[in-house]
């Protein structure tokens, strides 16, 4: 993978170029090592305060803190689960009328709020191509209510409602969003913050519906030590389980960090990712083999999409 | 009448609208001084630090401060650092160690 351990370094922007201003303020309620916090901090640095947040119930509403204080340096609308994309579209329309159309409206929602409970209105906003940025921070379960499985929980993972390991695979949300033909879809990881910042800025430069899916390893729910958040996130990418890519106006582009992974030999063994997480501690050989098949098919699909995008770009 | 109204507006501003309407205000320490949660604390060895800023980038709490004339030196804000250890784990030069509190 080259370069530093923090692979997100060989990007088109540098750490130094990020603003010193913070939009997630210290002294908030997140667990030590929280991935949502890393994501929220980077979101603030990407948009430098020119945004408002719409947040349905999730860990990030708790991180926000109790009234009369807020840990977020920007205005936040807290709203019922299924309403966030529509509410965001309404706020954006209001800004347009007031001549403040340059303020970005960002939905920041969990995987439960996105893949399950908010799915219908998210699909509606995508179909209408509402001018919002939707970011799903994916900690792969309903963490805030006690680690219940969501449709984004991966196969074989323990949660309090899948005590022998989940029997279904993770729902492929980014691809479902791409099927709506919205102008911009991207995957990102808290382990590669600069890549995430670049993608958020790209999304902000595009009019219409933008969707970014941010992989967010959660020490509390995944059962790993709090200092391993970034390491686990990096392994998810390096093993091929969480590919980083963009679909920019229909054109699929594998992110540079992941290009070597097209060759199977460059992917780390899945065990490296699995073994440091308590939620996979009881995984069987068969389940591991099934996860390996899943990664294989994921990358076969990616190879096909790259081919297809090359063809359409070539004008065939 | 108009005079009374302007007085009322002034009064509202003084008492702070935010405490009358249920609107929270951005504040550090919304959940207190979270440094007291810590059981291990990160200690930076300035001699080993190569100023790569990765610890600043990854700290979930914004508890690593950029200091010095060029903002290229790093310092821990122990009032809020929760002791997660990510900075120590990510430092490529092993310049941060976690020391037991107490
Ligand atoms: C309509 C509705 N159903 C259920 C809840 C309870 N609830 C609050 S947060 C939450 C979990 C959200 O999970 P996710 O979106 O993944 O966010 P996370 O907590 O993992 O950050 C649930 C079920 C609710 N607030 N409203
Ligand atoms: S449960 Fe996970 S995502 Fe939620 S606050 Fe704790 S570490 Fe963050
Ligand atoms: S990560 Fe290590 S070397 Fe880099 S700035 Fe922090 S302490 Fe210094
Ligand atoms: S231990 Fe965690 S909270 Fe404290 S400075 Fe390091 S990364 Fe930040
Ligand atoms: Mg979740």
Coordinates of C-alpha atoms and ligand atoms in Angstrom, one line a residue:
Chain A
X1 CA 0.0 0.0 0.0
X2 CA 3.1 2.2 0.1
X3 CA 3.8 5.4 2.1
X4 CA 2.9 5.8 5.7
X5 CA 0.9 3.5 7.9
X6 CA -1.8 6.2 7.7
X7 CA -2.2 5.5 4.0
X8 CA -4.6 8.5 3.6
X9 CA -1.4 10.6 3.3
X10 CA -0.7 10.2 -0.4
X11 CA -3.7 12.3 -1.3
X12 CA -4.1 15.5 -3.3
X13 CA -4.4 17.5 -0.1
X14 CA -2.1 17.6 3.0
X15 CA -2.9 17.4 6.7
X16 CA -1.4 20.9 7.0
X17 CA -3.9 22.4 4.6
X18 CA -6.8 21.5 6.9
X19 CA -8.2 24.3 9.0
X20 CA -7.3 24.5 12.6
X21 CA -10.9 25.3 13.5
X22 CA -12.9 22.5 15.1
X23 CA -16.5 21.9 14.4
X24 CA -16.8 19.0 16.8
X25 CA -15.9 20.4 20.2
X26 CA -13.9 18.5 22.8
X27 CA -15.6 17.4 26.0
X28 CA -18.4 15.6 24.2
X29 CA -20.2 12.3 25.2
X30 CA -18.7 10.0 22.6
X31 CA -17.0 6.8 23.8
X32 CA -13.2 6.9 23.8
X33 CA -12.0 6.0 20.3
X34 CA -15.3 6.8 18.6
X35 CA -15.3 6.7 14.8
X36 CA -18.3 9.0 14.5
X37 CA -16.2 11.7 16.2
X38 CA -13.3 11.3 13.7
X39 CA -15.9 11.5 10.9
X40 CA -17.6 14.6 12.3
X41 CA -14.3 16.4 12.9
X42 CA -13.2 15.7 9.3
X43 CA -16.6 16.8 7.9
X44 CA -16.1 20.1 9.7
X45 CA -12.6 20.5 8.3
X46 CA -13.8 19.6 4.8
X47 CA -16.6 22.2 4.7
X48 CA -15.0 24.7 7.1
X49 CA -18.2 25.6 8.9
X50 CA -20.3 26.3 5.8
X51 CA -22.9 23.7 6.6
X52 CA -25.8 22.7 8.8
X53 CA -26.5 19.2 10.1
X54 CA -29.6 17.2 10.1
X55 CA -29.3 14.3 12.5
X56 CA -31.8 11.6 13.2
X57 CA -31.6 9.5 16.4
X58 CA -28.2 7.8 16.7
X59 CA -25.0 8.0 18.7
X60 CA -24.3 11.4 17.1
X61 CA -27.4 12.9 18.9
X62 CA -25.9 11.8 22.2
X63 CA -22.5 13.1 21.2
X64 CA -24.3 16.5 20.6
X65 CA -24.9 16.7 24.3
X66 CA -27.6 17.8 26.7
X67 CA -29.4 21.1 26.4
X68 CA -28.4 24.0 26.7
X69 CA -25.0 23.0 25.3
X70 CA -24.1 21.5 21.9
X71 CA -20.8 19.9 20.9
X72 CA -21.3 20.8 17.3
X73 CA -20.0 24.1 16.0
X74 CA -22.8 24.4 13.4
X75 CA -26.6 24.5 13.7
X76 CA -28.2 21.1 14.0
X77 CA -31.8 19.9 13.3
X78 CA -32.6 16.8 15.3
X79 CA -35.5 15.0 13.6
X80 CA -37.4 11.7 13.6
X81 CA -35.6 8.9 11.8
X82 CA -37.5 8.6 8.5
X83 CA -37.7 12.4 8.0
X84 CA -34.1 13.5 7.7
X85 CA -33.6 13.5 3.9
X86 CA -36.9 15.4 3.4
X87 CA -36.2 17.8 6.2
X88 CA -32.8 18.5 4.7
X89 CA -34.3 19.1 1.3
X90 CA -36.7 21.6 2.9
X91 CA -33.9 23.5 4.7
X92 CA -31.9 23.7 1.4
X93 CA -34.9 25.1 -0.4
X94 CA -35.3 27.7 2.4
X95 CA -31.6 28.7 2.1
X96 CA -32.1 29.1 -1.7
X97 CA -35.0 31.5 -1.1
X98 CA -32.9 33.5 1.4
X99 CA -30.1 33.7 -1.1
X100 CA -27.9 31.5 1.1
X101 CA -27.7 28.6 -1.3
X102 CA -24.0 28.2 -0.8
X103 CA -24.6 26.7 2.7
X104 CA -24.5 22.9 2.5
X105 CA -27.1 20.9 4.1
X106 CA -25.7 17.6 5.4
X107 CA -27.6 14.7 6.7
X108 CA -25.5 12.7 9.2
X109 CA -27.1 9.4 10.0
X110 CA -26.2 6.0 11.3
X111 CA -26.5 2.7 9.3
X112 CA -29.8 1.8 11.1
X113 CA -31.2 5.2 10.3
X114 CA -30.1 4.9 6.7
X115 CA -30.2 1.3 5.6
X116 CA -33.4 0.4 7.5
X117 CA -35.5 3.1 9.1
X118 CA -34.8 6.0 6.8
X119 CA -34.5 4.1 3.5
X120 CA -37.9 5.1 2.0
X121 CA -37.4 8.9 2.4
X122 CA -33.7 8.6 1.4
X123 CA -34.8 6.9 -1.8
X124 CA -37.4 9.7 -2.3
X125 CA -34.8 12.4 -1.9
X126 CA -32.5 10.5 -4.4
X127 CA -35.3 10.2 -6.9
X128 CA -36.1 13.9 -6.7
X129 CA -32.3 14.7 -6.8
X130 CA -32.6 17.0 -3.9
X131 CA -29.6 19.2 -3.4
X132 CA -28.2 17.7 -0.2
X133 CA -25.2 15.7 1.0
X134 CA -26.2 12.5 2.8
X135 CA -23.5 10.9 4.9
X136 CA -24.1 7.5 6.5
X137 CA -21.6 6.8 9.2
X138 CA -21.7 3.0 9.3
X139 CA -20.8 1.4 12.6
X140 CA -22.7 -1.7 11.4
X141 CA -25.4 -1.9 14.1
X142 CA -27.8 0.1 16.2
X143 CA -25.1 1.1 18.7
X144 CA -27.0 3.8 20.6
X145 CA -29.7 1.4 21.7
X146 CA -27.4 -1.5 22.7
X147 CA -25.7 -3.1 19.6
X148 CA -28.7 -4.6 17.7
X149 CA -28.1 -5.8 14.2
X150 CA -29.0 -3.7 11.2
X151 CA -29.1 -4.6 7.6
X152 CA -25.6 -3.1 7.4
X153 CA -24.2 -5.6 10.0
X154 CA -21.8 -8.0 8.2
X155 CA -22.3 -11.7 7.8
X156 CA -21.2 -13.7 10.9
X157 CA -20.9 -10.7 13.2
X158 CA -22.2 -11.0 16.8
X159 CA -24.7 -8.4 17.9
X160 CA -27.1 -8.6 20.9
X161 CA -29.8 -9.8 18.4
X162 CA -27.5 -12.1 16.4
X163 CA -25.8 -14.0 19.3
X164 CA -24.6 -16.8 17.0
X165 CA -23.5 -14.4 14.3
X166 CA -25.6 -12.7 11.6
X167 CA -26.8 -15.1 8.9
X168 CA -27.3 -12.5 6.2
X169 CA -24.8 -10.4 4.3
X170 CA -24.4 -6.6 4.6
X171 CA -26.8 -4.6 2.5
X172 CA -24.9 -2.8 -0.3
X173 CA -26.2 0.7 0.3
X174 CA -23.8 2.6 -1.9
X175 CA -24.8 0.5 -4.9
X176 CA -28.5 0.9 -4.1
X177 CA -27.9 4.7 -4.1
X178 CA -26.0 4.4 -7.4
X179 CA -28.9 2.6 -8.9
X180 CA -30.9 5.9 -8.3
X181 CA -28.6 7.5 -10.8
X182 CA -27.7 10.4 -8.5
X183 CA -24.8 12.6 -9.5
X184 CA -22.4 11.4 -6.8
X185 CA -21.9 8.3 -4.7
X186 CA -18.7 7.5 -2.7
X187 CA -17.5 5.1 -0.1
X188 CA -14.9 6.3 2.5
X189 CA -13.4 5.2 5.8
X190 CA -12.5 7.0 9.0
X191 CA -9.1 5.3 8.7
X192 CA -8.5 7.5 5.6
X193 CA -9.6 10.9 6.7
X194 CA -8.0 12.9 3.8
X195 CA -9.7 10.7 1.3
X196 CA -13.0 11.4 3.1
X197 CA -12.3 15.1 3.1
X198 CA -11.6 15.1 -0.6
X199 CA -14.8 13.2 -1.3
X200 CA -16.9 15.5 0.9
X201 CA -15.5 18.6 -0.9
X202 CA -16.2 16.9 -4.3
X203 CA -19.8 16.2 -3.2
X204 CA -20.1 19.9 -2.1
X205 CA -19.1 21.1 -5.5
X206 CA -21.9 19.1 -7.2
X207 CA -25.6 20.1 -7.4
X208 CA -28.2 17.5 -6.6
X209 CA -28.2 14.5 -4.3
X210 CA -24.8 13.3 -3.0
X211 CA -24.3 10.1 -0.9
X212 CA -21.2 9.2 1.0
X213 CA -21.0 5.9 3.0
X214 CA -18.4 6.2 5.7
X215 CA -17.1 3.0 7.3
X216 CA -16.8 3.5 11.0
X217 CA -15.3 0.8 13.2
X218 CA -16.9 1.1 16.7
X219 CA -14.8 -0.2 19.6
X220 CA -17.8 -0.4 21.9
X221 CA -20.0 -2.4 19.5
X222 CA -17.4 -4.4 17.7
X223 CA -15.5 -5.4 20.8
X224 CA -12.0 -4.2 20.2
X225 CA -9.7 -1.9 22.3
X226 CA -10.3 1.8 21.8
X227 CA -6.9 2.5 20.4
X228 CA -7.6 0.2 17.4
X229 CA -10.4 2.2 15.6
X230 CA -8.2 3.4 12.8
X231 CA -6.3 0.1 12.6
X232 CA -9.5 -1.9 12.2
X233 CA -10.8 0.6 9.6
X234 CA -7.5 0.3 7.6
X235 CA -7.7 -3.5 7.7
X236 CA -11.3 -3.5 6.4
X237 CA -10.0 -1.6 3.4
X238 CA -6.7 -3.6 3.0
X239 CA -8.5 -7.0 3.2
X240 CA -10.9 -5.9 0.4
X241 CA -14.0 -6.0 2.7
X242 CA -14.5 -2.3 2.4
X243 CA -13.5 -1.0 -1.1
X244 CA -13.1 2.8 -1.5
X245 CA -14.6 4.2 -4.7
X246 CA -16.6 7.0 -6.3
X247 CA -19.4 6.9 -8.8
X248 CA -19.2 10.4 -10.3
X249 CA -22.1 11.0 -12.7
X250 CA -22.3 7.3 -13.4
X251 CA -18.6 6.8 -13.9
X252 CA -17.1 4.3 -11.5
X253 CA -13.7 5.2 -10.1
X254 CA -11.7 3.0 -7.7
X255 CA -9.9 5.2 -5.2
X256 CA -6.1 5.2 -5.5
X257 CA -5.7 3.6 -2.1
X258 CA -7.6 0.6 -3.4
X259 CA -6.2 0.2 -6.9
X260 CA -3.6 -2.4 -5.9
X261 CA -6.3 -4.5 -4.4
X262 CA -7.8 -5.4 -7.8
X263 CA -5.0 -8.0 -7.8
X264 CA -6.2 -10.5 -5.2
X265 CA -2.6 -11.1 -4.0
X266 CA -2.4 -7.6 -2.7
X267 CA -5.3 -8.1 -0.3
X268 CA -4.5 -9.0 3.3
X269 CA -6.1 -12.2 4.6
X270 CA -9.5 -11.5 6.1
X271 CA -8.4 -13.2 9.4
X272 CA -6.2 -10.2 10.1
X273 CA -9.4 -8.0 10.2
X274 CA -11.5 -10.6 12.0
X275 CA -9.1 -11.7 14.8
X276 CA -8.9 -8.3 16.5
X277 CA -12.7 -7.9 16.9
X278 CA -14.6 -9.6 19.7
X279 CA -17.8 -9.7 17.5
X280 CA -16.1 -12.3 15.3
X281 CA -14.6 -14.3 18.1
X282 CA -16.8 -17.3 17.5
X283 CA -16.7 -17.3 13.7
X284 CA -16.5 -20.8 12.2
X285 CA -14.3 -22.0 9.3
X286 CA -17.4 -22.2 7.1
X287 CA -18.4 -18.7 7.9
X288 CA -14.9 -17.4 7.2
X289 CA -15.0 -19.2 3.8
X290 CA -18.4 -17.5 3.1
X291 CA -16.9 -14.1 3.9
X292 CA -14.0 -14.9 1.6
X293 CA -16.5 -15.7 -1.2
X294 CA -18.3 -12.4 -0.5
X295 CA -15.1 -10.4 -0.9
X296 CA -14.3 -12.3 -4.1
X297 CA -17.7 -11.5 -5.6
X298 CA -17.5 -7.9 -4.5
X299 CA -14.2 -7.4 -6.4
X300 CA -15.5 -9.3 -9.4
X301 CA -18.4 -6.8 -9.6
X302 CA -15.9 -3.9 -9.2
X303 CA -13.8 -5.2 -12.0
X304 CA -16.9 -5.3 -14.2
X305 CA -17.9 -1.8 -13.2
X306 CA -14.4 -0.5 -14.1
X307 CA -14.7 -2.1 -17.5
X308 CA -18.1 -0.7 -18.1
X309 CA -17.0 2.8 -17.1
X310 CA -14.0 2.6 -19.4
X311 CA -16.3 1.6 -22.3
X312 CA -18.8 4.5 -21.7
X313 CA -15.9 6.9 -21.3
X314 CA -14.4 5.7 -24.6
X315 CA -17.7 6.5 -26.2
X316 CA -18.4 2.9 -27.4
Chain B
X1 CA -45.6 51.3 22.4
X2 CA -42.6 51.1 20.1
X3 CA -40.3 52.1 22.9
X4 CA -41.7 49.3 25.1
X5 CA -41.2 46.8 22.3
X6 CA -37.6 47.8 21.8
X7 CA -37.1 47.4 25.6
X8 CA -38.6 43.9 25.4
X9 CA -36.2 43.0 22.5
X10 CA -33.3 44.3 24.5
X11 CA -34.4 42.3 27.6
X12 CA -34.6 39.1 25.5
X13 CA -31.2 39.7 24.2
X14 CA -29.8 40.2 27.6
X15 CA -31.5 37.2 29.1
X16 CA -30.3 35.3 26.0
X17 CA -32.9 34.0 23.7
X18 CA -31.3 30.6 23.7
X19 CA -32.3 30.0 27.3
X20 CA -35.9 30.8 26.6
X21 CA -36.1 28.8 23.3
X22 CA -34.9 25.3 23.5
X23 CA -31.9 26.0 21.3
X24 CA -28.5 24.7 22.4
X25 CA -25.3 26.7 21.9
X26 CA -22.0 25.4 20.7
X27 CA -19.8 24.8 23.8
X28 CA -16.7 22.9 24.7
X29 CA -17.2 20.5 27.5
X30 CA -20.9 19.9 26.7
X31 CA -20.5 16.7 28.7
X32 CA -18.0 18.0 31.1
X33 CA -14.2 17.6 31.4
X34 CA -14.0 14.2 29.8
X35 CA -10.3 13.9 30.8
X36 CA -11.5 12.4 34.1
X37 CA -12.7 9.3 32.1
X38 CA -9.1 8.4 31.4
X39 CA -7.3 5.4 32.8
X40 CA -4.2 5.8 30.6
X41 CA -2.8 9.1 29.4
X42 CA -0.8 9.8 26.2
X43 CA 2.6 11.3 26.8
X44 CA 4.4 12.8 23.8
X45 CA 8.2 12.5 23.6
X46 CA 9.0 15.8 21.9
X47 CA 12.5 14.5 21.0
X48 CA 11.0 11.7 18.9
X49 CA 8.2 13.7 17.4
X50 CA 8.7 14.3 13.7
X51 CA 5.7 16.7 13.4
X52 CA 3.8 14.5 10.9
X53 CA 0.5 15.6 12.5
X54 CA -1.1 12.2 12.2
X55 CA -2.0 12.2 15.9
X56 CA -3.8 15.5 15.4
X57 CA -5.6 14.2 12.3
X58 CA -6.9 11.0 14.0
X59 CA -7.6 12.2 17.6
X60 CA -11.4 11.8 17.8
X61 CA -11.7 14.4 20.6
X62 CA -9.7 17.3 19.0
X63 CA -7.6 16.9 22.2
X64 CA -4.3 17.1 20.4
X65 CA -3.5 20.8 20.1
X66 CA -1.3 22.3 17.4
X67 CA 1.0 24.8 19.0
X68 CA 4.1 26.9 18.3
X69 CA 4.7 29.7 15.8
X70 CA 4.0 27.5 12.8
X71 CA 1.4 25.3 14.6
X72 CA 3.5 22.3 13.8
X73 CA 4.1 21.1 17.4
X74 CA 1.6 18.9 19.1
X75 CA 0.4 19.0 22.7
X76 CA -2.3 17.0 24.5
X77 CA -5.2 18.9 26.1
X78 CA -5.6 16.7 29.2
X79 CA -8.8 18.4 30.2
X80 CA -10.6 16.6 27.5
X81 CA -8.4 13.7 26.3
X82 CA -10.3 10.5 27.0
X83 CA -7.2 8.3 26.8
X84 CA -8.4 6.2 23.9
X85 CA -4.8 5.6 22.7
X86 CA -5.4 6.1 19.0
X87 CA -2.7 8.8 18.8
X88 CA -0.1 6.4 20.3
X89 CA -1.2 3.6 18.0
X90 CA -1.0 5.7 14.9
X91 CA 2.2 7.6 15.6
X92 CA 4.6 6.3 12.9
X93 CA 7.6 7.3 15.1
X94 CA 6.5 5.8 18.4
X95 CA 6.7 9.2 19.9
X96 CA 3.6 8.7 22.1
X97 CA 3.4 6.3 25.0
X98 CA 0.3 5.5 27.1
X99 CA 1.0 5.8 30.8
X100 CA -1.3 4.5 33.6
X101 CA -3.0 7.3 35.5
X102 CA -3.0 7.5 39.2
Ligands
LIG1 C1 -38.9 5.7 15.1 C2 -37.9 5.3 16.1 N1 -37.6 4.0 16.3 C3 -36.7 3.7 17.2 C4 -36.0 4.6 17.9 C5 -35.0 4.2 18.9 N2 -33.6 4.4 18.4 C6 -32.9 5.5 18.8 S1 -31.3 5.5 18.2 C7 -31.6 4.0 17.5 C8 -30.4 3.3 16.8 C9 -29.9 3.9 15.6 O1 -28.9 3.2 15.0 P1 -28.0 3.8 13.9 O2 -28.8 4.6 12.9 O3 -27.2 2.7 13.3 O4 -27.1 4.8 14.7 P2 -26.0 4.4 15.9 O5 -26.7 4.4 17.2 O6 -25.4 3.1 15.5 O7 -25.0 5.6 15.8 C10 -32.9 3.5 17.7 C11 -33.4 2.2 17.2 C12 -36.3 6.0 17.7 N3 -35.6 7.0 18.3 N4 -37.3 6.3 16.7
LIG2 S1 -21.1 3.2 20.5 FE1 -19.5 3.4 18.9 S2 -20.3 5.0 17.4 FE2 -21.5 5.1 19.3 S3 -20.5 6.7 20.5 FE3 -19.6 4.8 21.2 S4 -17.8 4.4 19.9 FE4 -19.0 6.1 18.9
LIG3 S1 2.0 11.3 15.3 FE1 3.9 11.2 16.4 S2 5.5 12.1 15.1 FE2 3.5 12.6 14.3 S3 3.1 14.7 15.2 FE3 2.1 13.1 16.5 S4 3.6 12.7 18.1 FE4 4.7 13.7 16.4
LIG4 S1 -5.5 9.3 23.8 FE1 -7.2 9.6 22.3 S2 -8.3 11.4 23.1 FE2 -6.3 11.4 24.1 S3 -5.1 12.7 22.7 FE3 -4.7 10.5 22.1 S4 -6.2 10.2 20.4 FE4 -6.9 12.1 21.5
LIG5 MG1 -25.2 2.3 13.6

